Short mmCIF file of C-alpha atoms in Angstrom, two decimals:
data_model
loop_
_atom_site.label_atom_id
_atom_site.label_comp_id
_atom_site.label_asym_id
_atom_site.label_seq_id
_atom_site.Cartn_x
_atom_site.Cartn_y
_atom_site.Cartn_z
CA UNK A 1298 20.75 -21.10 13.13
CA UNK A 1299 19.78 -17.72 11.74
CA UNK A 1300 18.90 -15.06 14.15
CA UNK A 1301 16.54 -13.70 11.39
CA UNK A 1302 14.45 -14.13 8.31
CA UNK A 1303 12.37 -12.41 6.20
CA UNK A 1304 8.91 -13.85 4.38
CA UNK A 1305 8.30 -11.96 0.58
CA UNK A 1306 5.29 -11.80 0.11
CA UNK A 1307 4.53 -12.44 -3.60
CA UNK A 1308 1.44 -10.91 -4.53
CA UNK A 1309 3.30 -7.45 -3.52
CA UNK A 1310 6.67 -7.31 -4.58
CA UNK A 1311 7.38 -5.96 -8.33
CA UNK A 1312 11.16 -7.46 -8.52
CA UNK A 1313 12.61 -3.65 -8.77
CA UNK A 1314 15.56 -5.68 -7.05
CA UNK A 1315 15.97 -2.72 -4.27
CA UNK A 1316 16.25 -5.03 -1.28
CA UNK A 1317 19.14 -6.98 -2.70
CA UNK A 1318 21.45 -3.84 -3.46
CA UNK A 1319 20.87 -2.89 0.62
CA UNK A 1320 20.91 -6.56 2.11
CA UNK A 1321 24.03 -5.48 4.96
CA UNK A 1322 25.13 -9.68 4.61
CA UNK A 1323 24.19 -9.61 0.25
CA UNK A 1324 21.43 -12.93 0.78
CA UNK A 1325 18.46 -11.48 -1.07
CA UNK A 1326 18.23 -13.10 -4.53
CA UNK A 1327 15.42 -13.06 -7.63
CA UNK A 1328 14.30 -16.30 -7.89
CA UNK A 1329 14.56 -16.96 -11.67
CA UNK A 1330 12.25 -19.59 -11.66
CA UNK A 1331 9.20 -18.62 -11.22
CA UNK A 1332 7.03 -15.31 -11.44
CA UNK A 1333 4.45 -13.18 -9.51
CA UNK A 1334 1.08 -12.85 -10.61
CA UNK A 1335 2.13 -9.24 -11.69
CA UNK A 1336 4.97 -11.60 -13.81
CA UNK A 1337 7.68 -10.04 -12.14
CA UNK A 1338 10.65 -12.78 -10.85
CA UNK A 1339 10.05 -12.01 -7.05
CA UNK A 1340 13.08 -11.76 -4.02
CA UNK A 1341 13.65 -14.99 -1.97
CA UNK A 1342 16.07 -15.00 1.20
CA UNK A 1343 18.91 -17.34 0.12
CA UNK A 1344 21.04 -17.81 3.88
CA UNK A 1345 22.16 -21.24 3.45
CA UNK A 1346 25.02 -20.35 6.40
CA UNK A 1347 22.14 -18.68 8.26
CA UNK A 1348 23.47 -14.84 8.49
CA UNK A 1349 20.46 -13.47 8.88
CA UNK A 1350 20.30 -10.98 11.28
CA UNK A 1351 17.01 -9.48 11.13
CA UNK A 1352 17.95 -6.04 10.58
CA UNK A 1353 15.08 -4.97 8.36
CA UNK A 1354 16.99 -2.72 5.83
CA UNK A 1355 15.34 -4.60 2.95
CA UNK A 1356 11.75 -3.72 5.11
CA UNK A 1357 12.78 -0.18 5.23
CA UNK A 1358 13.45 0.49 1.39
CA UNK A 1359 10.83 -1.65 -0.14
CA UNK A 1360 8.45 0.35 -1.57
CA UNK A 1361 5.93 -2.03 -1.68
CA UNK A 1362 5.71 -3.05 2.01
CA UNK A 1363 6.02 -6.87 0.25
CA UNK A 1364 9.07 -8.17 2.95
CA UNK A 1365 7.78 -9.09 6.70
CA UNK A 1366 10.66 -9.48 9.12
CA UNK A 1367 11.19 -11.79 12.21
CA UNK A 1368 13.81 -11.92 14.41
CA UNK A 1369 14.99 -14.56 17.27
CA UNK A 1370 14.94 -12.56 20.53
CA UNK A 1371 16.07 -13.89 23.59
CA UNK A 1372 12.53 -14.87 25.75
CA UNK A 1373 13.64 -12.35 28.79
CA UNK A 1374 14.04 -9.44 26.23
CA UNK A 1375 10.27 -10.09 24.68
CA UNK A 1376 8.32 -7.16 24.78
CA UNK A 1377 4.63 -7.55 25.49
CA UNK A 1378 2.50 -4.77 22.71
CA UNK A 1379 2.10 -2.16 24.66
CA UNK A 1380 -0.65 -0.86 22.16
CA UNK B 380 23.06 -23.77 32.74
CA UNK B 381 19.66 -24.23 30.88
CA UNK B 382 20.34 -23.28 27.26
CA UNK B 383 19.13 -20.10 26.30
CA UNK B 384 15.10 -19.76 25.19
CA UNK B 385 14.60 -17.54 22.01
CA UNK B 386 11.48 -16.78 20.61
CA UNK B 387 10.95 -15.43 17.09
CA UNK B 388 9.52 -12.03 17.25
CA UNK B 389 7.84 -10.12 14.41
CA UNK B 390 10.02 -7.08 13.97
CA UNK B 391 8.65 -5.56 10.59
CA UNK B 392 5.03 -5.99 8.35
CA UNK B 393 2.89 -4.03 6.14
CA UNK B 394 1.41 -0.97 8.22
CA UNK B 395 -2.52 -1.58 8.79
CA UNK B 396 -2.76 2.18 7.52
CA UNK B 397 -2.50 0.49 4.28
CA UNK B 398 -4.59 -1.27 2.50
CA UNK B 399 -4.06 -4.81 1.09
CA UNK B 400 -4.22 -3.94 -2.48
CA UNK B 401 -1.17 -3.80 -4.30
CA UNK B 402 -0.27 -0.79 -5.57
CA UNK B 403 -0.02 0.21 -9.06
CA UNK B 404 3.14 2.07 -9.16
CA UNK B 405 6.11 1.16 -11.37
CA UNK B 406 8.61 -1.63 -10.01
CA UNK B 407 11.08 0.41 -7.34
CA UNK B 408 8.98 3.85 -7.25
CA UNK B 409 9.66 5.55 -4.32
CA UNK B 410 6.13 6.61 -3.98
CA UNK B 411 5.60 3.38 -2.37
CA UNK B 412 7.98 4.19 0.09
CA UNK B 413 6.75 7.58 1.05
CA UNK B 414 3.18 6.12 1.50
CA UNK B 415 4.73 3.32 3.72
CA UNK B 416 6.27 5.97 5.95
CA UNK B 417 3.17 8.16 6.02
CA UNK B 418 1.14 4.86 7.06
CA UNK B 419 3.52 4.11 9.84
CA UNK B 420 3.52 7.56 11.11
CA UNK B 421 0.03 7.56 11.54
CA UNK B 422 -0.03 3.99 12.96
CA UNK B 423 2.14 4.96 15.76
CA UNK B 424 0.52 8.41 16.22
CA UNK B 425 -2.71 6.30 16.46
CA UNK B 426 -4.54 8.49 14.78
CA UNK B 427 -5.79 6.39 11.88
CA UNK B 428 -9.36 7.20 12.27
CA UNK B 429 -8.91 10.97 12.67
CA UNK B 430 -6.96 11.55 9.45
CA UNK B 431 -8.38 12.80 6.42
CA UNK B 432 -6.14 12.53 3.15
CA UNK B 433 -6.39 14.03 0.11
CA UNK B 434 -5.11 12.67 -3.33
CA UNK B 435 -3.72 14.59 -6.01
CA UNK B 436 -4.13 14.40 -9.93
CA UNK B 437 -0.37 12.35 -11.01
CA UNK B 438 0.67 9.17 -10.11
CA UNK B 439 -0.33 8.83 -7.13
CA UNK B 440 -4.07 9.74 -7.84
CA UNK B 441 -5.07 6.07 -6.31
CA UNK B 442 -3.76 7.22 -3.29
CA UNK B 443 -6.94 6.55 -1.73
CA UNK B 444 -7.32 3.29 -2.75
CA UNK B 445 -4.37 2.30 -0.66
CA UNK B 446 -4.10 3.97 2.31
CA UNK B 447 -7.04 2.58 4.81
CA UNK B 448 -8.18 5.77 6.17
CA UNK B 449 -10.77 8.37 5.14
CA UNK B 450 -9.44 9.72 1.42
CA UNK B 451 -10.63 12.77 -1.25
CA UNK B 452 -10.27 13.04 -4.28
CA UNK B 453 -8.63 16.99 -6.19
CA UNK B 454 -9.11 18.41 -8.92
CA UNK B 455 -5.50 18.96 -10.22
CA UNK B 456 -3.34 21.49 -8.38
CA UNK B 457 -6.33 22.06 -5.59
CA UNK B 458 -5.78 19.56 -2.87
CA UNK B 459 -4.15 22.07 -0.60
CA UNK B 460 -8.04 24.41 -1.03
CA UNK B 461 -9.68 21.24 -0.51
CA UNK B 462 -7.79 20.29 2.19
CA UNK B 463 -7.97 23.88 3.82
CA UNK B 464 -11.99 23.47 3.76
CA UNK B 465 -11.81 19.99 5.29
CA UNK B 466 -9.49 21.25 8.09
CA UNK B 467 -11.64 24.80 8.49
CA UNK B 468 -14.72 22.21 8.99
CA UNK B 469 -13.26 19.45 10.94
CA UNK B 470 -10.70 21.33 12.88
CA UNK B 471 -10.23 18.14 15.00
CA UNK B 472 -9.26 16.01 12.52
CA UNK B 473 -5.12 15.12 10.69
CA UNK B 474 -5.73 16.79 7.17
CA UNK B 475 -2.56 15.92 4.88
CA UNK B 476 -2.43 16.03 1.16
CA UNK B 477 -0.46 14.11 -1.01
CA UNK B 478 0.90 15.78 -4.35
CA UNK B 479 3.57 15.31 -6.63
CA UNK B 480 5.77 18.29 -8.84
CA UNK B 481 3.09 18.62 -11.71
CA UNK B 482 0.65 19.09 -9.57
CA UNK B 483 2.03 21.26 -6.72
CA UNK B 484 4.46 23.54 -8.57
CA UNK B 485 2.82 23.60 -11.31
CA UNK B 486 -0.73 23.73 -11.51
CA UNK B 487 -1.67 23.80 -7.91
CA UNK B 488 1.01 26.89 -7.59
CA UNK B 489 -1.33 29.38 -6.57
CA UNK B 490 -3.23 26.96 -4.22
CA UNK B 491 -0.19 26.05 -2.32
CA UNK B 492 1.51 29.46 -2.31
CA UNK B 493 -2.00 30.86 -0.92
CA UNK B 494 -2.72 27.85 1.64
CA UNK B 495 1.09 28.39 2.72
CA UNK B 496 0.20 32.40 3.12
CA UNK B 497 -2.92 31.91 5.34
CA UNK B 498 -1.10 29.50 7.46
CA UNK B 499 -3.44 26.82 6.91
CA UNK B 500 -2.93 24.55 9.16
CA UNK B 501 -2.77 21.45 7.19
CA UNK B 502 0.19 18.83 5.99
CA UNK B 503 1.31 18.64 2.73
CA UNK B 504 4.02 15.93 1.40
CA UNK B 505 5.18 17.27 -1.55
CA UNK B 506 6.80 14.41 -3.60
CA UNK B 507 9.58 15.75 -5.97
CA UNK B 508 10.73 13.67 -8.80
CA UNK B 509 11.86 15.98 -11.31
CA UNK B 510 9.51 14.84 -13.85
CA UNK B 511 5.90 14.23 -14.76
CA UNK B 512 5.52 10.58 -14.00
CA UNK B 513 1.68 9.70 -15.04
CA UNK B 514 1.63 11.46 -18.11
CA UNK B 515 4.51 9.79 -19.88
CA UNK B 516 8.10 11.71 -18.42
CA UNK B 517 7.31 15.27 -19.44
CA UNK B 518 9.23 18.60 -18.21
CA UNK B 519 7.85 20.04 -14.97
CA UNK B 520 8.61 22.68 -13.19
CA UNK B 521 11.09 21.01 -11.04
CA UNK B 522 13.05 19.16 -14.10
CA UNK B 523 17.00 20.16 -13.75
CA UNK B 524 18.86 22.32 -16.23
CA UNK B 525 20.20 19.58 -18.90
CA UNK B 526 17.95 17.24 -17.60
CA UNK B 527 16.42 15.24 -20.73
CA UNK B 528 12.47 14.31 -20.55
CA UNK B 529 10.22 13.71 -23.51
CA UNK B 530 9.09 17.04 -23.97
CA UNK B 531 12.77 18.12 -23.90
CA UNK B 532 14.62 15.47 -25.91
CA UNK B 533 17.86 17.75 -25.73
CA UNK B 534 18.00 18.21 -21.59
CA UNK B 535 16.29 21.80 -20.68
CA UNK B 536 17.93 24.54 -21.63
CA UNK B 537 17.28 27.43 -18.99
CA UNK B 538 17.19 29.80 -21.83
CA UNK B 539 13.81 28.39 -23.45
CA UNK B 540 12.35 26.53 -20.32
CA UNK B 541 13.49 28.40 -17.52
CA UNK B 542 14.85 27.27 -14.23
CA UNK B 543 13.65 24.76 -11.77
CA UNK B 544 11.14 25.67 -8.88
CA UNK B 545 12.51 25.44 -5.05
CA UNK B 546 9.27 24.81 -3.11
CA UNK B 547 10.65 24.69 -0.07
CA UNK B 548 13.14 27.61 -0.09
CA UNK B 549 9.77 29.57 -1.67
CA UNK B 550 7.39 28.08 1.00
CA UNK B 551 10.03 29.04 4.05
CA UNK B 552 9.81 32.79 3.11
CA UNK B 553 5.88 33.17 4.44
CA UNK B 554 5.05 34.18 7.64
CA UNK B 555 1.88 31.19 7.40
CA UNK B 556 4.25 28.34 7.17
CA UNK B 557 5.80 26.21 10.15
CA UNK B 558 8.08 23.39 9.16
CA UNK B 559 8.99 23.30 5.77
CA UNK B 560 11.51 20.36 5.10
CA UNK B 561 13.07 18.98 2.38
CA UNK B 562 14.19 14.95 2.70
CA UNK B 563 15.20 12.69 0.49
CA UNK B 564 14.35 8.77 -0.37
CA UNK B 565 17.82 7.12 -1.94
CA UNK B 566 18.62 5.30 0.80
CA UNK B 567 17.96 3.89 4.44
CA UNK B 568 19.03 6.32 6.51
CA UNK B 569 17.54 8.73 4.82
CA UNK B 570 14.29 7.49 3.95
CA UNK B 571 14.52 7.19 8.29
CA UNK B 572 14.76 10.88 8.58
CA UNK B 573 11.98 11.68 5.98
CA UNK B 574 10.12 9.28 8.43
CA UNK B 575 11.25 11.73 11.21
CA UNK B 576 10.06 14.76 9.00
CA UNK B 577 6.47 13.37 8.33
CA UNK B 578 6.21 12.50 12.01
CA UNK B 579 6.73 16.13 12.76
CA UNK B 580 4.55 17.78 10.63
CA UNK B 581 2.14 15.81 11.78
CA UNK B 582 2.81 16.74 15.21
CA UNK B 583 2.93 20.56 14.28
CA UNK B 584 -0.49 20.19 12.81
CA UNK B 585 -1.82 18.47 15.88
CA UNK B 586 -0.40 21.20 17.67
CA UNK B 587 -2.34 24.06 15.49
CA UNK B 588 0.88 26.03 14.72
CA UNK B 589 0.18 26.45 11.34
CA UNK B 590 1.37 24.95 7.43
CA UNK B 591 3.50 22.42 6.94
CA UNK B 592 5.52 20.81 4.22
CA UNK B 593 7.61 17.96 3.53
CA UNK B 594 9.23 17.43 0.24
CA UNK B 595 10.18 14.03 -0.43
CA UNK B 596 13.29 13.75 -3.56
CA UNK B 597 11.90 10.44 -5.42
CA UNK B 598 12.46 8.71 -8.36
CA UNK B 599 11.08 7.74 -11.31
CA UNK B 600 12.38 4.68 -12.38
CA UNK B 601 10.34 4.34 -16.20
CA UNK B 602 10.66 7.69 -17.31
CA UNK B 603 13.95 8.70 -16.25
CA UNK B 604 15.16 5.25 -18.32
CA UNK B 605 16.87 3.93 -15.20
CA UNK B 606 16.84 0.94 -13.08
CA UNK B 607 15.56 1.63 -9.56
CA UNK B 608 18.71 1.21 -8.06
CA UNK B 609 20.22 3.40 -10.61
CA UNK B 610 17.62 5.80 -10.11
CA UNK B 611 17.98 6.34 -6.37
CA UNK B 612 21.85 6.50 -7.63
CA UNK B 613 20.96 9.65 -9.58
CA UNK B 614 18.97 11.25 -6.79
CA UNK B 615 21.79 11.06 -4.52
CA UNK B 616 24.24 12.47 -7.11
CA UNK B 617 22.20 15.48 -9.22
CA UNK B 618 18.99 15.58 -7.25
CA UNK B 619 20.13 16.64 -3.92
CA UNK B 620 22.80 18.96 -5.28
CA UNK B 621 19.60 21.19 -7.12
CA UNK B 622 17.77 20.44 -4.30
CA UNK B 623 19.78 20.59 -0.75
CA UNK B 624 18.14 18.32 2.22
CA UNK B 625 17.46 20.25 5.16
CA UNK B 626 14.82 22.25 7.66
CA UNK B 627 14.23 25.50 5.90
CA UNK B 628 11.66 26.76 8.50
CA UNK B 629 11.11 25.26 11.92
CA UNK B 630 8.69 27.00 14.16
CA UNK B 631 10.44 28.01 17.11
CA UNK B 632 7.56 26.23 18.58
CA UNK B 633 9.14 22.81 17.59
CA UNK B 634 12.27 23.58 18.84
CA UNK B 635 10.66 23.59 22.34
CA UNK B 636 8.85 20.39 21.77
CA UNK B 637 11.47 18.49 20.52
CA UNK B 638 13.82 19.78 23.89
CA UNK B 639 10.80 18.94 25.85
CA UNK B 640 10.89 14.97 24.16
CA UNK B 641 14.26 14.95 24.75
CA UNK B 642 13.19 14.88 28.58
#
């Protein structure tokens, strides 16, 4: 099972196809079929072998803040918000 | 053994310093990164509701639709004077501005070279993108020699045009400024030390020790007639050569803080 995935959200990304030249395991693809409201094709996650890691590279150079990342973390290591 | 119990934790969203309108920017502008890192400096500084920014005339004159904070609006060139009044009335509050080439070398010289000189104590992000963006890929003052725009369909010659403006190098040689830093946005690990850089002027403001400055190298996707993976390509290989990445003034103020985070 993958240790992380990553939600794109649709209404924000533009398809300038930054996140899948960074992606450290190459699983972010356009998805041809379909388009944005903007009419851009948008980025999906494609991890059929679940690689995934969560690392948030594709978070980091996104310029439109469109890609939310979660990440499997063992229940002892969860952090409460501390603000 | 009791197998293991993970739970999926959010590790990354869209900073609440921003608002939830899309932005209008062109498909893999970096300006959308440098307002993501400004938002998330300011989210973990918690000091959302004591910043005041100021948007320029360029591209990025909806700043203030975006960014979920208090927001004015410049005339061209004059968001560092504006800013200087807002931060000379409200000496409590974050003042930043956010302004591009055309409007900080260019027009807004004199404002910034004179805000700079009084050691206003104010942040400016400077974004640098070799080009004029908004108005449809004209030469500004920060174009590079050869570099081809639509007001200079041969590359600009140094002999008609002149040569490129270094804001920082100029901005590090008055006695007003702080931190003047140049940073670049053409890949990860650096768009994680511009984050760095914005983080600090901040703190230098908050601290009262006077101007500062980031620059920020960006691209510009449409007008330079690149993709936006090409274009970050191009920063990395002509960009920071014109323009080196580094700290050209650091208060020796800083120094002391950062020793004293270290702790």
């Amino acid at each position: 099972m993958a240790k992380g995935r990553i939600v794109v959200d649709e209404t924000l990304c533009k398809g300038c196809e930054l996140c899948t030249s960074v992606c450290p395991k190459d699983l972010i693809r356009m998805a041809m079929d379909r388009l944005t409201p903007k009419g851009y094709h948008p980025a999906m996650l494609v991890d059929p072998d679940g690689e995934c890691t969560g690392c948030a590279i594709c978070a980091v150079i996104c310029p439109d803040s469109a890609i939310t990342v979660y990440r499997l973390v063992p229940a002892e290591k969860v952090r409460t918000p501390t603000a | 053994m009791a197998e293991k119990e993970w739970i999926e934790t959010l590790i990354y969203t869209k900073s609440g310093s921003l608002t939830e309108l899309g932005t209008h920017y062109c498909p893999g502008c970096t300006h959308g990164i440098s307002h993501r890192l400004i938002a998330e400096v300011i989210d973990e500084m918690g000091i959302r509701e004591d910043t005041i920014g100021i948007a320029p005339v360029g591209c990025a004159v909806f700043a203030y639709d975006y960014f979920n904070m208090d927001f004015a609006e410049a005339a061209h060139g004059r968001a560092p004077a504006m800013a200087t009044g807002l931060k000379r009335v409200n000496p409590d509050k974050i003042v930043f501005t956010y302004q591009g080439d055309g409007d900080l070398a260019s027009i807004g010289a004199a404002e910034i070279m004179h805000a700079a000189g009084r050691g206003e104590n104010i942040t400016v992000i400077f974004i640098n993108n070799a080009i004029y963006g908004m108005t449809g890929g004209q030469m500004a003052p920060t174009t590079l020699p050869g570099q081809r725009t639509t007001s200079t369909p041969l590359g600009r010659d140094i002999e008609v045009h002149g040569f490129p403006l270094r804001m920082c190098e100029i901005l590090s040689q008055l006695d007003g400024s702080a931190y003047v830093v140049r940073r670049s946005l053409h890949n990860v690990a650096n768009i994680r030390r511009a984050k760095k850089a914005i983080r600090q002027a901040f703190e230098v403001q908050r601290q009262g020790l006077g101007f500062s400055m980031v620059e920020l190298l960006s691209s510009c996707p449409t007008n330079w007639g690149m993709s936006a993976d090409e274009a970050l390509t191009w920063i990395e290989e002509h960009m920071v050569e014109a323009y080196p990445l580094g700290d050209y003034k650091v208060s020796p103020s800083i120094a002391v803080t950062k020793k004293d985070e270290g702790r």
